[in-house]
Amino acid sequence: RDGLNSKKTLARPGVKNIVLVEGVRTPFLLSGTTYANLMPHDLARAALQGLLNKTSLPKDAVDYIIYGIVIQEVKTSNVAREAALGAGFSDKIPAHTVTMACISSNQAMTSAVGLIAAGQCDAVVAGGAEFMSDVPIRHSRKMRKTMLALNRAKTLGQKLSLIGSIRMSHLSPELPAVAEFSTAETMGHSADRLAAAFGVSRLEQDEFALRSHTLAKKAQDDGLLEDVITFKVPGRDIVSKDNGIRPSSMEQMAKLKPAFVKPHGTVTAANSSFLTDGASAVLIMSEEKALAMGYKPKAYLRDFVYVSQDPKDQLLLGPTYSTPKVLERAGLSMSDIDVFEFHEAFAGQIMANLKAMDSDWFGQTYMGRKAKVGTPPMDKFNLWGGSLSLGHPFGATGCRLVTTVAHRLKKEGGQYGLVAACAAGGQGHAMVIEAYPQ
Amino acid sequence: HFGHRSGMLSLSRTHVSYEVKDDVAVVRMNDPNSKVNTISIQMQNEMTEVMNELWANDAVKSAVLISSKPGCFIAGADINMIQACSSAEEVTKLSQEGQKMFELVEKSPKPIVAAINGSCLGGGLEFAIACQYRIATKSKKTVLGTPEVMLGLLPGAGGTQRLPKMVGLPNAFDMMLTGRNIRADKAKKMGLVHHLVDPLGPGLKSPEQRTMDYLEEVAIQFAKGIVDKKIPLQKDKGMMQKIQDYVMSFEFVRNQIYKTVHGKVMKQSKGLYPAPLKIIECVKTGVEQGPTAGYLAESQNFGQLAMTAESSALIGLYHGQVACKKNRFGSPAKEVKTLAILGAGLMGAGIAQVTVDKGVRTILKDTTVQGLARGEEQVYKGLNDKTKKKSITSFERDSILSNLCGQLDYKGFEKVDMVIEAVFEDIKIKHAVLKEVEAVVSPHCIFASNTSALPIKDIAAASKRPDKVIGMHYFSPVDKMQLLEIITTDQTSKDTTASAVAVGLKQGKVIIVVGDGPGFYTTRCLAPVLVEAVRVLQEGADPKKLDSLTTSFGFPVGAATLVDEVGIDVAVHVAEDLGKAFGSRFGGGNVDVLKTMVELGFKGRKSGKGWYVYEPGRKIKEVNPEIGEILENYRMKANPAVSSDSDVQYRLISRFVNEAVLCLQEGILNGPLEGDIGAVFGLGFPPCLGGPFRFLDSFGADKLVAKMQQFEAVYGNQFSPCQLLLDHAKDSSKKFHK
């Protein structure tokens, strides 16, 4: 195999080789379906248990656990710790939770890489979870204030007067929104504007969404999604498949009305990723440790970057900025990459990024480049579906992308893979992954 | 393609062009000679021509009206076109031509969609509301409004007739009588536009260009949708709207509205401005007597208003304001990137507020923690109020505030490009801070003093670099008052001046640059009015009477209230300093009256008591009961020959005007235009009179001199007209404004 591959390894002297040993995920389900009665840490727990099962990892063999999540359940704000305890990991293993919107589990993985590279740890579990079937809905600020004051009230008179001050308006709840705090714009709205800015048509978006669903269906049918574990949902059935993959027809998709910018927008429910419940987990080790423990690593985790830009007008352009940056770090060019896995938040967002990467003007004006970034060839791009079709549990998607790259490299016989993703806050991420010699 | 060819035929057209996309004609306006589009004769002619072609062209089923200029749809009618007319009839005819054109637009058999990005004002708005459908970008630059009233005019191309039908009587009156700009989202709520389009960020073109293209694409979609009857032209009215319409269907309700609005206008304008009353009249005529009478009233009243002195005064101010928003000293060698303000008082914090929100890093330095905290809170509150009004987001507020750095020491002053001091008005303190500053700043740093009366050269006397010393006189409250008076000494370098003007312009100020001297220009004009006001009070008028005499002359704030706002202690300083400098010409009332007040703690609004009593939450202010006794102790006998209401008004105004003319005569002022702007925007000189110089031109210098001589006979040289004023009185062909 090695002989077939003329590309050289990205290993560098003095830099520790860090490997992905295994990656798993629960089936990604439309929120409000089979997982509806769980809690976020239940999903994370299932992923961790799945990882333990698949790797036969001793329960005290890792040094640290990191989880990513976006919408936090206040009762389990350090969801990593609760899930680890519940999954049966030794209670001597510290765990922390990170959040970075849709690249939260990317952050969990790169934090793990950092710990290993710094020599602090040899084996770390990283993962991500998201649970949209239940989100914290709060009392209004006024009501919260009254209730807190009520806690402190000493006399009955004080209490009664506080209760008496409650008005109808106190009772209206505060709902979480998938909106930027800084701009108050929902992400779908921003995606619609982004698509419009790059002149992405509704047709292009529907076509891309259809491609995603079609490829995902095929991958599912062909049994390629081997990272998906089987999960016996407490009180419900066993689930073993993603349930959001629904290849439709262009005609069907064309019937949908715009979901955010009405009536002239182009982003619809069918060409956006849907609200998803799910969790993922990966086992990351130094190469030495993995080999010493008798594992056959799946891939090397190489260079990675984080980028950020204007959260209003460039909210979802992360891949455009992160891709050339990580390639440069790794000393690779676009054509060196065999496998691309980009997070598909919206079809319009992917198309906009592709157009931005294909534009000299954009590269020169906004990225300080001499010429355009260049686009990934579509025959290497998200070939097993993507967030649009498989689903997008915000905190869990990053691990899915990395694991998929590893699996695809193996399946397709490539040497290098590239993960790129956008995230709320105008942030982005990219990572280069190298196949582990077979 | 037929459409394209018809577009090509119009090569001779320079302002309006069109192309046909599918079956939609995209009509583009672009005045090649200006940054903005205005409705000029040329624009009007070409538009009529294009419209006729479209109506005759069977390949066209609908049209989109759009501007090719970023940030401007149509800014209004061409003022020069109106000013070029010499009679009311001529202007009426202009109005009628506009009405006719928009009537054709309104009755267009092919729907016209106005696609609005940027300012859509005056005649531009009237054009837009004659179209069948309006789409606007939700950009901050997109504003709709009818500012004609601010030029002493009325919307003369159908506005007074169409607006009430479109947005209802109350909203229509509000728009036309205040002339205020309406943001796109508000316009949508009011029913002024049908649909909003979000501005786009960068894509394959610049955000501005792509947003304009996108607006056009969306407008084309809508135009097609209207033709296909997929998009209704009339929105279903909500319950509130239906109720309002029902209520408005009663004549007595409408009459009540006319009456209330009329009353409000009279109260606010004191009947000194004819335009608002005419607007009410036109609306009423249209609603009550039908469109024929309404349109006739509109065009005739428009013609009449264009010939009024008030209108020319207001148009003069408009031109002056435009002129005072330019930097005639060129661009400075070094841009001010970091500004430091000394003193976090009302003025210092106010200057900080209008600086940080322009993205300039600002150090606000005070000597005490309490003073600094108060100042920083003032800046925060000023910005937070904007957040509450939704003109900025909370994120923008926070990000703006990050430009502010409050501190008690001179840390980081080596990087400061300009220091504006707003410390106490005492030459010793000013000298002390100047020396402290010069010890820490780099040599290129400019030192500006925000003093209202101390001569800049006296302050500069302590400086190592007098070429870098300049005066920047702001007016309180800084975030509301438009004027900035910049004072240069003989030693101030041109680059220093250019830099101060550049900073002021960035802060959004209207700027006059004047010569140095006690009180410069504005304070020097104000001081004699204040001492005269004190005399009037000593002669027995109470503060309310004094206020009503001044406001009924057109001052927005009465003289007694003004002194309370400025601060009685400040007034004492100014009166004494200028009294010393100018001698008996600045005499009149007894400054001891004010001094006694200060001793008793009556320092004006800031101390809660002055001529009036100020209590938080109380709107109606009462006269301070304790000043009666003080005035009694300083009682002067009024001379009935010069004490009628009108005499008192002219005593006050003539001292103001004479001092202004003297400033011009002495070269303190660069010209009458800056004199007018300074007086109106800094001191509230009646805008309907256009400023002291325009007032002299229209009232007649000879008439004012005659009055002054009558006062002079009683009071002495305080009323002696200056030479330049006498020259103008002698020769009536001499005018300050051409």
PDB file of C-alpha atoms in Angstrom, chain A residues 21-171:
ATOM      1  CA  VAL A  21      -7.463   5.413  17.458  1.00  0.00           C
ATOM      2  CA  GLU A  22     -11.191   5.158  17.069  1.00  0.00           C
ATOM      3  CA  GLY A  23     -14.256   7.284  16.494  1.00  0.00           C
ATOM      4  CA  VAL A  24     -17.887   6.512  17.155  1.00  0.00           C
ATOM      5  CA  ARG A  25     -21.179   8.283  17.321  1.00  0.00           C
ATOM      6  CA  THR A  26     -24.726   7.587  18.301  1.00  0.00           C
ATOM      7  CA  PRO A  27     -27.168   7.603  15.438  1.00  0.00           C
ATOM      8  CA  PHE A  28     -28.046  11.231  14.686  1.00  0.00           C
ATOM      9  CA  LEU A  29     -31.785  11.649  15.084  1.00  0.00           C
ATOM     10  CA  LEU A  30     -34.159  14.447  14.275  1.00  0.00           C
ATOM     11  CA  SER A  31     -34.828  16.198  17.558  1.00  0.00           C
ATOM     12  CA  GLY A  32     -38.108  15.262  19.138  1.00  0.00           C
ATOM     13  CA  THR A  33     -37.911  11.655  17.940  1.00  0.00           C
ATOM     14  CA  THR A  34     -36.619   8.591  19.768  1.00  0.00           C
ATOM     15  CA  TYR A  35     -34.218  10.477  22.045  1.00  0.00           C
ATOM     16  CA  ALA A  36     -36.876  12.956  23.124  1.00  0.00           C
ATOM     17  CA  ASN A  37     -36.994  11.920  26.783  1.00  0.00           C
ATOM     18  CA  LEU A  38     -33.250  11.778  27.408  1.00  0.00           C
ATOM     19  CA  MET A  39     -30.851  14.360  28.705  1.00  0.00           C
ATOM     20  CA  PRO A  40     -27.703  15.594  26.935  1.00  0.00           C
ATOM     21  CA  HIS A  41     -25.341  13.588  29.123  1.00  0.00           C
ATOM     22  CA  ASP A  42     -27.287  10.415  28.286  1.00  0.00           C
ATOM     23  CA  LEU A  43     -26.312  10.824  24.657  1.00  0.00           C
ATOM     24  CA  ALA A  44     -22.717  11.629  25.544  1.00  0.00           C
ATOM     25  CA  ARG A  45     -22.721   8.590  27.835  1.00  0.00           C
ATOM     26  CA  ALA A  46     -23.955   6.367  25.043  1.00  0.00           C
ATOM     27  CA  ALA A  47     -21.171   7.578  22.761  1.00  0.00           C
ATOM     28  CA  LEU A  48     -18.565   7.002  25.467  1.00  0.00           C
ATOM     29  CA  GLN A  49     -19.856   3.522  26.165  1.00  0.00           C
ATOM     30  CA  GLY A  50     -19.833   2.809  22.462  1.00  0.00           C
ATOM     31  CA  LEU A  51     -16.214   3.884  22.321  1.00  0.00           C
ATOM     32  CA  LEU A  52     -15.342   1.702  25.285  1.00  0.00           C
ATOM     33  CA  ASN A  53     -17.036  -1.274  23.700  1.00  0.00           C
ATOM     34  CA  LYS A  54     -15.473  -0.792  20.342  1.00  0.00           C
ATOM     35  CA  THR A  55     -11.930  -0.282  21.641  1.00  0.00           C
ATOM     36  CA  SER A  56     -12.106  -2.567  24.694  1.00  0.00           C
ATOM     37  CA  LEU A  57     -10.361   0.282  26.431  1.00  0.00           C
ATOM     38  CA  PRO A  58      -9.765  -0.334  30.147  1.00  0.00           C
ATOM     39  CA  LYS A  59     -11.896   2.148  32.080  1.00  0.00           C
ATOM     40  CA  ASP A  60      -8.941   3.817  33.695  1.00  0.00           C
ATOM     41  CA  ALA A  61      -6.663   3.879  30.673  1.00  0.00           C
ATOM     42  CA  VAL A  62      -7.223   7.444  29.567  1.00  0.00           C
ATOM     43  CA  ASP A  63      -5.786  10.505  31.234  1.00  0.00           C
ATOM     44  CA  TYR A  64      -8.484  13.024  30.448  1.00  0.00           C
ATOM     45  CA  ILE A  65     -11.937  13.489  28.886  1.00  0.00           C
ATOM     46  CA  ILE A  66     -13.115  16.551  27.004  1.00  0.00           C
ATOM     47  CA  TYR A  67     -16.569  17.136  25.600  1.00  0.00           C
ATOM     48  CA  GLY A  68     -18.023  19.853  23.433  1.00  0.00           C
ATOM     49  CA  ILE A  69     -21.597  21.072  23.647  1.00  0.00           C
ATOM     50  CA  VAL A  70     -23.460  24.224  22.588  1.00  0.00           C
ATOM     51  CA  ILE A  71     -26.832  24.420  24.299  1.00  0.00           C
ATOM     52  CA  GLN A  72     -26.035  23.609  27.884  1.00  0.00           C
ATOM     53  CA  GLU A  73     -28.399  21.870  30.220  1.00  0.00           C
ATOM     54  CA  VAL A  74     -27.866  23.890  33.396  1.00  0.00           C
ATOM     55  CA  LYS A  75     -28.021  20.794  35.610  1.00  0.00           C
ATOM     56  CA  THR A  76     -25.108  19.210  33.784  1.00  0.00           C
ATOM     57  CA  SER A  77     -23.047  22.204  32.843  1.00  0.00           C
ATOM     58  CA  ASN A  78     -19.883  20.087  32.875  1.00  0.00           C
ATOM     59  CA  VAL A  79     -21.511  17.446  30.717  1.00  0.00           C
ATOM     60  CA  ALA A  80     -18.150  15.733  30.131  1.00  0.00           C
ATOM     61  CA  ARG A  81     -17.850  14.811  33.783  1.00  0.00           C
ATOM     62  CA  GLU A  82     -21.450  13.609  34.203  1.00  0.00           C
ATOM     63  CA  ALA A  83     -21.258  11.503  31.050  1.00  0.00           C
ATOM     64  CA  ALA A  84     -17.883  10.030  31.966  1.00  0.00           C
ATOM     65  CA  LEU A  85     -19.101   8.998  35.397  1.00  0.00           C
ATOM     66  CA  GLY A  86     -22.260   7.507  33.939  1.00  0.00           C
ATOM     67  CA  ALA A  87     -20.354   5.677  31.242  1.00  0.00           C
ATOM     68  CA  GLY A  88     -18.359   3.869  33.858  1.00  0.00           C
ATOM     69  CA  PHE A  89     -15.022   5.608  33.390  1.00  0.00           C
ATOM     70  CA  SER A  90     -12.893   5.679  36.485  1.00  0.00           C
ATOM     71  CA  ASP A  91     -13.858   8.571  38.727  1.00  0.00           C
ATOM     72  CA  LYS A  92     -10.173   9.437  38.866  1.00  0.00           C
ATOM     73  CA  ILE A  93     -10.217  10.763  35.296  1.00  0.00           C
ATOM     74  CA  PRO A  94     -10.747  14.499  35.120  1.00  0.00           C
ATOM     75  CA  ALA A  95     -13.148  15.836  32.516  1.00  0.00           C
ATOM     76  CA  HIS A  96     -14.073  19.245  31.222  1.00  0.00           C
ATOM     77  CA  THR A  97     -16.523  20.698  28.760  1.00  0.00           C
ATOM     78  CA  VAL A  98     -15.755  23.146  25.978  1.00  0.00           C
ATOM     79  CA  THR A  99     -18.008  25.259  23.816  1.00  0.00           C
ATOM     80  CA  MET A 100     -17.295  26.870  20.470  1.00  0.00           C
ATOM     81  CA  ALA A 101     -20.609  26.621  18.669  1.00  0.00           C
ATOM     82  CA  CYS A 102     -20.606  24.134  15.784  1.00  0.00           C
ATOM     83  CA  ILE A 103     -16.907  23.427  16.168  1.00  0.00           C
ATOM     84  CA  SER A 104     -17.139  22.515  19.854  1.00  0.00           C
ATOM     85  CA  SER A 105     -16.017  18.935  19.403  1.00  0.00           C
ATOM     86  CA  ASN A 106     -13.278  20.085  17.054  1.00  0.00           C
ATOM     87  CA  GLN A 107     -12.134  22.196  19.954  1.00  0.00           C
ATOM     88  CA  ALA A 108     -12.411  19.152  22.255  1.00  0.00           C
ATOM     89  CA  MET A 109     -10.214  17.140  19.876  1.00  0.00           C
ATOM     90  CA  THR A 110      -7.604  19.842  19.358  1.00  0.00           C
ATOM     91  CA  SER A 111      -7.494  20.447  23.108  1.00  0.00           C
ATOM     92  CA  ALA A 112      -6.729  16.762  23.441  1.00  0.00           C
ATOM     93  CA  VAL A 113      -4.045  17.054  20.777  1.00  0.00           C
ATOM     94  CA  GLY A 114      -2.594  19.976  22.691  1.00  0.00           C
ATOM     95  CA  LEU A 115      -2.489  18.039  25.970  1.00  0.00           C
ATOM     96  CA  ILE A 116      -0.737  15.139  24.298  1.00  0.00           C
ATOM     97  CA  ALA A 117       1.660  17.313  22.330  1.00  0.00           C
ATOM     98  CA  ALA A 118       2.597  19.143  25.510  1.00  0.00           C
ATOM     99  CA  GLY A 119       3.391  15.836  27.148  1.00  0.00           C
ATOM    100  CA  GLN A 120       0.694  16.253  29.795  1.00  0.00           C
ATOM    101  CA  CYS A 121      -1.372  13.283  28.640  1.00  0.00           C
ATOM    102  CA  ASP A 122      -0.914  10.201  26.492  1.00  0.00           C
ATOM    103  CA  ALA A 123      -4.509   9.205  25.907  1.00  0.00           C
ATOM    104  CA  VAL A 124      -7.530  11.475  25.826  1.00  0.00           C
ATOM    105  CA  VAL A 125     -11.146  10.914  24.934  1.00  0.00           C
ATOM    106  CA  ALA A 126     -12.744  13.813  23.114  1.00  0.00           C
ATOM    107  CA  GLY A 127     -16.308  14.080  22.007  1.00  0.00           C
ATOM    108  CA  GLY A 128     -19.351  16.207  21.581  1.00  0.00           C
ATOM    109  CA  ALA A 129     -23.047  16.070  22.233  1.00  0.00           C
ATOM    110  CA  GLU A 130     -26.115  18.063  21.438  1.00  0.00           C
ATOM    111  CA  PHE A 131     -29.649  17.590  22.537  1.00  0.00           C
ATOM    112  CA  MET A 132     -32.216  19.803  20.864  1.00  0.00           C
ATOM    113  CA  SER A 133     -35.295  17.851  21.990  1.00  0.00           C
ATOM    114  CA  ASP A 134     -35.155  19.760  25.224  1.00  0.00           C
ATOM    115  CA  VAL A 135     -33.565  23.147  25.642  1.00  0.00           C
ATOM    116  CA  PRO A 136     -33.427  25.350  28.711  1.00  0.00           C
ATOM    117  CA  ILE A 137     -36.313  27.777  28.553  1.00  0.00           C
ATOM    118  CA  ARG A 138     -35.967  30.358  31.256  1.00  0.00           C
ATOM    119  CA  HIS A 139     -38.250  32.539  33.221  1.00  0.00           C
ATOM    120  CA  SER A 140     -38.043  36.173  32.169  1.00  0.00           C
ATOM    121  CA  ARG A 141     -35.351  38.300  33.765  1.00  0.00           C
ATOM    122  CA  LYS A 142     -38.017  40.162  35.736  1.00  0.00           C
ATOM    123  CA  MET A 143     -39.423  36.916  37.108  1.00  0.00           C
ATOM    124  CA  ARG A 144     -35.979  35.588  37.929  1.00  0.00           C
ATOM    125  CA  LYS A 145     -35.197  38.759  39.776  1.00  0.00           C
ATOM    126  CA  THR A 146     -38.407  38.483  41.770  1.00  0.00           C
ATOM    127  CA  MET A 147     -37.808  34.830  42.567  1.00  0.00           C
ATOM    128  CA  LEU A 148     -34.267  35.499  43.724  1.00  0.00           C
ATOM    129  CA  ALA A 149     -35.494  38.350  45.887  1.00  0.00           C
ATOM    130  CA  LEU A 150     -38.141  36.032  47.251  1.00  0.00           C
ATOM    131  CA  ASN A 151     -35.377  33.670  48.356  1.00  0.00           C
ATOM    132  CA  ARG A 152     -33.851  36.413  50.380  1.00  0.00           C
ATOM    133  CA  ALA A 153     -37.085  37.837  51.757  1.00  0.00           C
ATOM    134  CA  LYS A 154     -37.269  37.342  55.510  1.00  0.00           C
ATOM    135  CA  THR A 155     -40.755  38.275  56.608  1.00  0.00           C
ATOM    136  CA  LEU A 156     -44.093  37.110  55.331  1.00  0.00           C
ATOM    137  CA  GLY A 157     -44.914  40.717  54.481  1.00  0.00           C
ATOM    138  CA  GLN A 158     -41.865  41.030  52.258  1.00  0.00           C
ATOM    139  CA  LYS A 159     -42.709  37.758  50.560  1.00  0.00           C
ATOM    140  CA  LEU A 160     -46.305  38.724  49.945  1.00  0.00           C
ATOM    141  CA  SER A 161     -45.368  42.082  48.533  1.00  0.00           C
ATOM    142  CA  LEU A 162     -42.910  40.410  46.147  1.00  0.00           C
ATOM    143  CA  ILE A 163     -45.511  37.892  45.050  1.00  0.00           C
ATOM    144  CA  GLY A 164     -47.930  40.738  44.606  1.00  0.00           C
ATOM    145  CA  SER A 165     -45.497  42.486  42.286  1.00  0.00           C
ATOM    146  CA  ILE A 166     -45.662  39.652  39.747  1.00  0.00           C
ATOM    147  CA  ARG A 167     -47.423  40.741  36.586  1.00  0.00           C
ATOM    148  CA  MET A 168     -48.475  38.929  33.444  1.00  0.00           C
ATOM    149  CA  SER A 169     -45.381  40.186  31.667  1.00  0.00           C
ATOM    150  CA  HIS A 170     -43.211  38.406  34.243  1.00  0.00           C
ATOM    151  CA  LEU A 171     -44.558  35.114  33.003  1.00  0.00           C
TER     152      LEU A 171
END
